[in-house]
Amino acid sequence: MGTPQGAVISPLLGNVFLHYVFDLWIQWWRKRRRGGVVVIRYADDFVIGFERKGEAEACLKELQERFAEFGLKLHETKTRWIEFGRYAIERREEHGEGRPETFDFLGFTHRCDKTRSHGWFTIRRESIAKRMRAGLAKVKELLRRRRHWEIGSIGRWLSRVIHGWYGYYAIPGNMIRLQQFRDEIVKAWLAELRRRSQRHRWTWKRIQRMVRRLLPTPKILHPYPDQRFRDRLKAGAV
């Protein structure tokens, strides 16, 4: 999404501006529609879900006109409509088409999937691969600079790094990415330990024994939203 030409808007002011330009308008727009419409916005990124394809096409056209009135425009490469949701897999199979497209939002790639136990529809969310690689590259660079730190100090620092990453990304369905992130950090640490001396004795088994003591293991920290809501109800927080 763009900003008015020639203007610089702080994130706070931009959020207030979009509340008027987008939030209030989309609430008014969807009340005039028969099909269901779901809207999720964070800062200048948003996703809109439609029950009917025709309403999705109409909303995109009218939203572009709405933004143009305020000197804004939708991001050309990020703005698209895709077939997604509970029946998208079946519909595309009936028409001989491939799996539904995915989309990235708030650090996660969202894809249509089915549960292994019952084959029920579910939305699978996993860390965006490109963003994870960029994060790992930054950690590896910082690890190189800390190569000659005392091992315990490096372990405590890496533990904080992994804890922080898990704090956001440890959601149901993302276990593979959690394990990958930790494994890549362990491999990078092993490589730096071996570079400290020509006569290294560091093996994969040895470092695995060490990291079991020093680094957190992957586990899901955040339940599904409905489970979290039920837990809050039981606790009397809602």
Tab-separated table of C-alpha atoms in Angstrom, residues 50-238:
chain	number	residue	atom	x	y	z
A	50	PHE	CA	-15.446	-13.353	0.956
A	51	GLU	CA	-18.138	-15.980	0.693
A	52	ARG	CA	-18.931	-14.978	-2.888
A	53	LYS	CA	-16.484	-14.413	-5.738
A	54	GLY	CA	-18.554	-11.604	-7.280
A	55	GLU	CA	-18.426	-9.595	-4.078
A	56	ALA	CA	-14.647	-10.069	-3.886
A	57	GLU	CA	-14.246	-8.610	-7.373
A	58	ALA	CA	-16.600	-5.731	-6.598
A	59	CYS	CA	-14.803	-4.902	-3.348
A	60	LEU	CA	-11.399	-4.796	-5.034
A	61	LYS	CA	-12.648	-2.354	-7.660
A	62	GLU	CA	-14.378	-0.085	-5.147
A	63	LEU	CA	-11.470	-0.247	-2.720
A	64	GLN	CA	-9.062	0.921	-5.414
A	65	GLU	CA	-11.374	3.862	-6.100
A	66	ARG	CA	-11.655	4.615	-2.379
A	67	PHE	CA	-7.888	4.703	-1.930
A	68	ALA	CA	-7.403	6.846	-5.027
A	69	GLU	CA	-9.622	9.523	-3.454
A	70	PHE	CA	-6.988	9.932	-0.727
A	71	GLY	CA	-3.918	9.714	-2.927
A	72	LEU	CA	-3.260	6.065	-1.995
A	73	LYS	CA	-3.064	2.874	-4.001
A	74	LEU	CA	-2.935	-0.822	-3.232
A	75	HIS	CA	0.427	-2.585	-3.503
A	76	GLU	CA	0.512	-3.970	-7.049
A	77	THR	CA	2.422	-7.186	-6.309
A	78	LYS	CA	0.791	-8.005	-2.968
A	79	THR	CA	-2.807	-7.315	-3.963
A	80	ARG	CA	-4.565	-10.364	-5.411
A	81	TRP	CA	-7.611	-12.489	-4.852
A	82	ILE	CA	-7.322	-16.260	-4.504
A	83	GLU	CA	-9.659	-19.184	-3.962
A	84	PHE	CA	-9.216	-20.175	-0.343
A	85	GLY	CA	-11.222	-21.764	2.446
A	86	ARG	CA	-13.176	-24.826	3.520
A	87	TYR	CA	-14.270	-26.003	0.063
A	88	ALA	CA	-11.429	-24.656	-2.063
A	89	ILE	CA	-9.541	-27.977	-2.243
A	90	GLU	CA	-12.611	-29.960	-3.355
A	91	ARG	CA	-13.714	-27.363	-5.900
A	92	ARG	CA	-10.295	-27.201	-7.514
A	93	GLU	CA	-10.038	-30.994	-7.620
A	94	GLU	CA	-13.400	-31.171	-9.393
A	95	HIS	CA	-12.140	-28.754	-12.053
A	96	GLY	CA	-8.813	-30.570	-12.451
A	97	GLU	CA	-6.871	-27.691	-10.950
A	98	GLY	CA	-3.974	-27.761	-8.513
A	99	ARG	CA	-4.019	-27.045	-4.812
A	100	PRO	CA	-5.286	-23.623	-3.664
A	101	GLU	CA	-2.774	-20.810	-3.698
A	102	THR	CA	-1.097	-19.743	-0.481
A	103	PHE	CA	-0.696	-16.251	0.915
A	104	ASP	CA	1.726	-14.625	3.358
A	105	PHE	CA	0.442	-12.551	6.248
A	106	LEU	CA	2.026	-11.432	9.533
A	107	GLY	CA	5.096	-13.607	9.109
A	108	PHE	CA	3.260	-16.813	8.191
A	109	THR	CA	2.449	-18.618	4.958
A	110	HIS	CA	-1.217	-19.662	5.054
A	111	ARG	CA	-2.359	-22.735	3.124
A	112	CYS	CA	-5.487	-24.873	2.866
A	113	ASP	CA	-4.991	-28.299	4.402
A	114	LYS	CA	-6.754	-31.259	6.020
A	115	THR	CA	-6.243	-32.821	9.420
A	116	ARG	CA	-4.522	-36.203	9.428
A	117	SER	CA	-6.943	-37.823	11.869
A	118	HIS	CA	-10.324	-36.994	10.293
A	119	GLY	CA	-9.545	-35.239	7.015
A	120	TRP	CA	-11.273	-32.067	8.206
A	121	PHE	CA	-10.420	-28.704	6.703
A	122	THR	CA	-7.803	-26.648	8.503
A	123	ILE	CA	-5.642	-23.625	7.740
A	124	ARG	CA	-1.971	-24.509	8.009
A	125	ARG	CA	0.316	-21.674	9.047
A	126	GLU	CA	4.082	-21.925	8.860
A	127	SER	CA	6.880	-19.397	9.129
A	128	ILE	CA	7.592	-17.709	5.801
A	129	ALA	CA	10.638	-19.568	4.463
A	130	LYS	CA	12.302	-16.477	2.984
A	131	ARG	CA	11.914	-14.521	6.211
A	132	MET	CA	13.238	-17.428	8.282
A	133	ARG	CA	16.327	-17.686	6.065
A	134	ALA	CA	16.960	-13.963	6.507
A	135	GLY	CA	16.646	-14.306	10.274
A	136	LEU	CA	19.041	-17.247	10.331
A	137	ALA	CA	21.566	-15.351	8.212
A	138	LYS	CA	21.547	-12.520	10.755
A	139	VAL	CA	21.994	-14.939	13.675
A	140	LYS	CA	24.884	-16.693	11.897
A	141	GLU	CA	26.629	-13.385	11.288
A	142	LEU	CA	26.308	-12.411	14.952
A	143	LEU	CA	27.500	-15.882	15.930
A	144	ARG	CA	30.656	-15.422	13.844
A	145	ARG	CA	31.419	-12.226	15.749
A	146	ARG	CA	30.972	-14.098	19.042
A	147	ARG	CA	33.068	-17.114	17.982
A	148	HIS	CA	35.623	-16.686	20.766
A	149	TRP	CA	33.155	-16.049	23.557
A	150	GLU	CA	33.063	-18.536	26.407
A	151	ILE	CA	30.809	-21.461	25.399
A	152	GLY	CA	28.352	-20.915	28.235
A	153	SER	CA	27.917	-17.252	27.261
A	154	ILE	CA	27.208	-18.182	23.647
A	155	GLY	CA	24.731	-20.819	24.807
A	156	ARG	CA	22.842	-18.319	26.969
A	157	TRP	CA	22.740	-15.812	24.103
A	158	LEU	CA	21.489	-18.406	21.589
A	159	SER	CA	18.908	-19.594	24.117
A	160	ARG	CA	17.452	-16.071	24.258
A	161	VAL	CA	17.449	-15.867	20.454
A	162	ILE	CA	15.554	-19.154	20.087
A	163	HIS	CA	13.160	-18.352	22.939
A	164	GLY	CA	12.335	-15.045	21.251
A	165	TRP	CA	11.689	-16.721	17.897
A	166	TYR	CA	9.506	-19.409	19.487
A	167	GLY	CA	7.611	-16.711	21.368
A	168	TYR	CA	6.059	-15.600	18.086
A	169	TYR	CA	6.222	-18.600	15.762
A	170	ALA	CA	5.466	-21.551	18.087
A	171	ILE	CA	1.903	-22.099	16.852
A	172	PRO	CA	0.073	-25.337	15.926
A	173	GLY	CA	1.194	-26.709	12.555
A	174	ASN	CA	4.568	-24.956	12.588
A	175	MET	CA	6.637	-27.603	14.369
A	176	ILE	CA	8.762	-28.415	11.306
A	177	ARG	CA	9.867	-24.781	10.979
A	178	LEU	CA	10.613	-24.594	14.719
A	179	GLN	CA	12.861	-27.638	14.460
A	180	GLN	CA	14.532	-26.335	11.302
A	181	PHE	CA	15.323	-23.002	12.938
A	182	ARG	CA	16.961	-24.664	15.946
A	183	ASP	CA	18.851	-27.230	13.836
A	184	GLU	CA	20.327	-24.562	11.573
A	185	ILE	CA	21.545	-22.584	14.572
A	186	VAL	CA	23.126	-25.692	16.088
A	187	LYS	CA	24.897	-26.476	12.790
A	188	ALA	CA	26.213	-22.916	12.582
A	189	TRP	CA	27.437	-23.081	16.188
A	190	LEU	CA	29.214	-26.375	15.511
A	191	ALA	CA	30.944	-24.832	12.471
A	192	GLU	CA	32.164	-21.873	14.554
A	193	LEU	CA	33.409	-24.147	17.333
A	194	ARG	CA	35.413	-26.129	14.805
A	195	ARG	CA	36.937	-22.948	13.402
A	196	ARG	CA	38.287	-21.983	16.825
A	197	SER	CA	41.013	-24.634	16.585
A	198	GLN	CA	42.616	-26.802	13.932
A	199	ARG	CA	42.577	-29.710	16.380
A	200	HIS	CA	38.894	-29.635	17.163
A	201	ARG	CA	37.108	-32.520	18.755
A	202	TRP	CA	33.615	-31.267	18.167
A	203	THR	CA	31.269	-33.857	16.661
A	204	TRP	CA	27.550	-33.711	15.981
A	205	LYS	CA	26.897	-36.095	18.896
A	206	ARG	CA	28.942	-33.985	21.266
A	207	ILE	CA	27.240	-30.726	20.436
A	208	GLN	CA	23.827	-32.415	20.593
A	209	ARG	CA	24.536	-33.440	24.185
A	210	MET	CA	25.511	-29.865	24.993
A	211	VAL	CA	22.594	-28.112	23.334
A	212	ARG	CA	20.098	-30.386	25.090
A	213	ARG	CA	21.240	-28.649	28.277
A	214	LEU	CA	21.616	-25.130	26.930
A	215	LEU	CA	19.024	-24.542	24.211
A	216	PRO	CA	15.211	-24.803	24.352
A	217	THR	CA	13.578	-27.685	22.483
A	218	PRO	CA	10.782	-26.980	19.984
A	219	LYS	CA	7.281	-27.039	21.414
A	220	ILE	CA	3.973	-25.352	20.671
A	221	LEU	CA	3.480	-22.376	22.976
A	222	HIS	CA	0.311	-20.866	21.517
A	223	PRO	CA	-2.891	-22.936	21.189
A	224	TYR	CA	-5.475	-22.511	18.454
A	225	PRO	CA	-7.530	-19.304	18.940
A	226	ASP	CA	-10.712	-21.210	19.871
A	227	GLN	CA	-8.821	-23.206	22.519
A	228	ARG	CA	-7.257	-20.033	23.915
A	229	PHE	CA	-10.695	-18.433	24.101
A	230	ARG	CA	-12.140	-21.470	25.918
A	231	ASP	CA	-9.242	-21.408	28.372
A	232	ARG	CA	-9.876	-17.745	29.096
A	233	LEU	CA	-13.564	-18.441	29.651
A	234	LYS	CA	-12.743	-21.151	32.152
A	235	ALA	CA	-10.367	-18.821	33.943
A	236	GLY	CA	-13.019	-16.099	34.072
A	237	ALA	CA	-10.933	-13.685	32.036
A	238	VAL	CA	-13.669	-13.004	29.448
